[in-house]
PDB file of C-alpha atoms in Angstrom:
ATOM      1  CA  UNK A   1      -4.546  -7.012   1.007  1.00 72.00           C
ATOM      2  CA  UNK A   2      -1.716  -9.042   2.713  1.00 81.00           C
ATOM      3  CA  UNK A   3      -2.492 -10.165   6.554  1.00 85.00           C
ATOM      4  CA  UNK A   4       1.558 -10.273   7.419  1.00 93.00           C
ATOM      5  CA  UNK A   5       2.630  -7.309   4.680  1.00 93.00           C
ATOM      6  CA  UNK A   6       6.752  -7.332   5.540  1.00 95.00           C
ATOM      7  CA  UNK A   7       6.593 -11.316   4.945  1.00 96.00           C
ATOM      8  CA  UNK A   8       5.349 -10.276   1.134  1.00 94.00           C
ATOM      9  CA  UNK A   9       7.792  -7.628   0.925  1.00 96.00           C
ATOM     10  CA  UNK A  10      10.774 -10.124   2.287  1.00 96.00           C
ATOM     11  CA  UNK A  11       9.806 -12.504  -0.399  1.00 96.00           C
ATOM     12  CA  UNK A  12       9.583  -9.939  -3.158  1.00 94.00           C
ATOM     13  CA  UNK A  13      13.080  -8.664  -2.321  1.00 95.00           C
ATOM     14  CA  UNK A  14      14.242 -12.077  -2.253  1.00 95.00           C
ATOM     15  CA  UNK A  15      13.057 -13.225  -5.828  1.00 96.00           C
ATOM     16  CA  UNK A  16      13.870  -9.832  -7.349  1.00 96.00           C
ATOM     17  CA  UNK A  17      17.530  -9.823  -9.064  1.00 95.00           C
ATOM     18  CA  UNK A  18      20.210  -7.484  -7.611  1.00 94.00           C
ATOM     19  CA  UNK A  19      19.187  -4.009  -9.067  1.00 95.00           C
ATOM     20  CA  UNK A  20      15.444  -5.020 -10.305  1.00 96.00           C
ATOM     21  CA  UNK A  21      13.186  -3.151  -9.338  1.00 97.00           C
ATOM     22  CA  UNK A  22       9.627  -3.250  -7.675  1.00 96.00           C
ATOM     23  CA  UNK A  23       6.429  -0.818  -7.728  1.00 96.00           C
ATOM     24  CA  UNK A  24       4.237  -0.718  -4.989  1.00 95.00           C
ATOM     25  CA  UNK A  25       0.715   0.329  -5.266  1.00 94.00           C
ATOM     26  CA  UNK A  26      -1.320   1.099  -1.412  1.00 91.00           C
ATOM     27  CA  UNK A  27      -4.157   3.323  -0.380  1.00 87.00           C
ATOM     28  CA  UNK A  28      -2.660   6.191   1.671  1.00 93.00           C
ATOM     29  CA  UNK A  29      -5.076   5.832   5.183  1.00 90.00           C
ATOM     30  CA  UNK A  30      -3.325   9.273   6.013  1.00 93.00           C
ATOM     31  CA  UNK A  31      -5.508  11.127   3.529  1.00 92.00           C
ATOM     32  CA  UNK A  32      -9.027  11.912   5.339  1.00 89.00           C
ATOM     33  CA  UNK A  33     -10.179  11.614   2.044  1.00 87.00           C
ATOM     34  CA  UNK A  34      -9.618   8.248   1.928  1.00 79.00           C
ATOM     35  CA  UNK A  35     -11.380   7.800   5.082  1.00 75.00           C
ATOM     36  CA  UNK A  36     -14.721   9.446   4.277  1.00 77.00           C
ATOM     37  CA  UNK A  37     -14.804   7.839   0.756  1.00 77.00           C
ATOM     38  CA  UNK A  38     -14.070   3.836   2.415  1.00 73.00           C
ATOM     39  CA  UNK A  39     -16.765   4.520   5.227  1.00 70.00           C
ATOM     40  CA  UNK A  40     -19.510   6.503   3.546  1.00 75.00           C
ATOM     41  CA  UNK A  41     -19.105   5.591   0.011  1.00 65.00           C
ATOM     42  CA  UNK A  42     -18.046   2.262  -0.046  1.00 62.00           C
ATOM     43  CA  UNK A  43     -20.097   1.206   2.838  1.00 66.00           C
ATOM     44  CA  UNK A  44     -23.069   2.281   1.080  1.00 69.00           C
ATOM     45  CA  UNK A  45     -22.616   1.433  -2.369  1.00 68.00           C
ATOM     46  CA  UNK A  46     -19.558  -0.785  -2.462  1.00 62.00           C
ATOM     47  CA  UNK A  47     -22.022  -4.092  -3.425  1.00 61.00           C
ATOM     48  CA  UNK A  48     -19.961  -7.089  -2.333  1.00 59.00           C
ATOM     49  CA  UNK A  49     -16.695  -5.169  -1.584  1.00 61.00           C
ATOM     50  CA  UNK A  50     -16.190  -4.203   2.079  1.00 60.00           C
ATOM     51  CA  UNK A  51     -12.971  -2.154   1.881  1.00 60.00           C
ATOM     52  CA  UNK A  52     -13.892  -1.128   4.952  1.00 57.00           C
ATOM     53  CA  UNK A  53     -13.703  -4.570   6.618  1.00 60.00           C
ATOM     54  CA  UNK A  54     -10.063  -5.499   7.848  1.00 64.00           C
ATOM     55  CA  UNK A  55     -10.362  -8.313   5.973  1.00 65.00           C
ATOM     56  CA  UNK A  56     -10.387  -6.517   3.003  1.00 65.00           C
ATOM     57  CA  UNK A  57      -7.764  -4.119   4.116  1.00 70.00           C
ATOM     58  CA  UNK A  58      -5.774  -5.150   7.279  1.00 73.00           C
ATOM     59  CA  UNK A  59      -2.933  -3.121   7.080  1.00 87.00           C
ATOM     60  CA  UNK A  60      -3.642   0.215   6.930  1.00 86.00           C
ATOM     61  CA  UNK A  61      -0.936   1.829   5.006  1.00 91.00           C
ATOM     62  CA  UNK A  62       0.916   5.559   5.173  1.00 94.00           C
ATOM     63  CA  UNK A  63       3.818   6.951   3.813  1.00 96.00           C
ATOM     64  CA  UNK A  64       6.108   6.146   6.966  1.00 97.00           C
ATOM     65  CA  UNK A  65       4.393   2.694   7.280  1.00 96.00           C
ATOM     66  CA  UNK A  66       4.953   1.761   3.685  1.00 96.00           C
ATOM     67  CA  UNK A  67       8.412   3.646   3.854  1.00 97.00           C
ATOM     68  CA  UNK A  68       8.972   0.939   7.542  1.00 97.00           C
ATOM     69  CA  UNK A  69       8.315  -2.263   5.541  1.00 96.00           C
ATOM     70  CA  UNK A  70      10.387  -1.241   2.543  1.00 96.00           C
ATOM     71  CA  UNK A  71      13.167  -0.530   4.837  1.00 95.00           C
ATOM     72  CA  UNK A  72      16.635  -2.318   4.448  1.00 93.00           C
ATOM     73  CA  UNK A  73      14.583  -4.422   1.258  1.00 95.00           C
ATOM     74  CA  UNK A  74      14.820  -1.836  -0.806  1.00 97.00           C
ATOM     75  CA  UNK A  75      16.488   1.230  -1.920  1.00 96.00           C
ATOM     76  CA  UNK A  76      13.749   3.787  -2.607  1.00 96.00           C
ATOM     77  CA  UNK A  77      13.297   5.674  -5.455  1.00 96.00           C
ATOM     78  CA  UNK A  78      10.491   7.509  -5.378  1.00 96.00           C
ATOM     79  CA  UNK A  79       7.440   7.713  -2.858  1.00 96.00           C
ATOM     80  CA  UNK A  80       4.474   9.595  -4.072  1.00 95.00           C
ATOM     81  CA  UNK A  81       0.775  10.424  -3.779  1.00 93.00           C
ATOM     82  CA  UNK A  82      -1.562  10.533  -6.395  1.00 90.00           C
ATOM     83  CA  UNK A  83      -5.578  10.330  -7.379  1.00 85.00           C
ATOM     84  CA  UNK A  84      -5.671  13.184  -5.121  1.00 87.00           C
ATOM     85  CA  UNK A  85      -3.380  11.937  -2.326  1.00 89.00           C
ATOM     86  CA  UNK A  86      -5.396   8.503  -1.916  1.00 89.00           C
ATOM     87  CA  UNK A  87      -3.268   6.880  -2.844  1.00 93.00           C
ATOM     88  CA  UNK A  88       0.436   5.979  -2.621  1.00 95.00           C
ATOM     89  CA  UNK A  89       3.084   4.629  -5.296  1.00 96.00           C
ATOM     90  CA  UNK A  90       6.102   2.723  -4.148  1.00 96.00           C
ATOM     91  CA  UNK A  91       8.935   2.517  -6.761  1.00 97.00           C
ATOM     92  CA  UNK A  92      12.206   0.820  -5.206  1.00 97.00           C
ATOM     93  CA  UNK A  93      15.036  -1.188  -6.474  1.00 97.00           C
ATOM     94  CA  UNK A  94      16.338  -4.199  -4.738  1.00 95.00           C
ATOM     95  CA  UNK A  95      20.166  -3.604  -3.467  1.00 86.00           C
ATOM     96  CA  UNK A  96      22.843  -4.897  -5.867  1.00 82.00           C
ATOM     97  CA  UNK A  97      25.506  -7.228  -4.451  1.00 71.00           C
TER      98      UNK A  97
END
């Protein structure tokens, strides 16, 4: 839900002690599922919540994107899909000194 995502990331890498760690929780826009269920779905029977809109969700995130921003903050530890590949699950650990 972050307009400027890597600026979020920066400043969770920053506050996070040498060796914490961090999960990361994103729908995976790869998955067509996704797709179909955010503009059919949603559209139609999401009430109040557009997750549609890009104000809602303005960065659109895959594996590679997420894998992008994470870069160089974080050494990753595992990537993976789940709730049927709709989503993805970040789990990285901040470099120690």
């Amino acid at each position: 839900h972050f307009t400027d995502p890597v600026r979020a990331l920066t400043e969770l890498s920053r506050t996070l002690k040498p060796g914490g760690l961090v999960l990361i929780c994103t729908i995976n826009y790869a998955n067509p599922l996704w797709f179909i269920l955010e503009n059919t779905w949603h559209r139609f029977f999401g009430g109040a919540c557009r997750t549609f809109s890009k104000e809602v969700h303005p960065t659109k995130y895959t594996a590679a994107l997420l894998r992008d921003h994470c870069a160089g903050l974080f050494e990753e530890i595992r990537l993976t899909k789940r709730v049927m590949a709709m989503e993805l699950f970040y789990l990285g650990k901040k470099h120690a000194l």
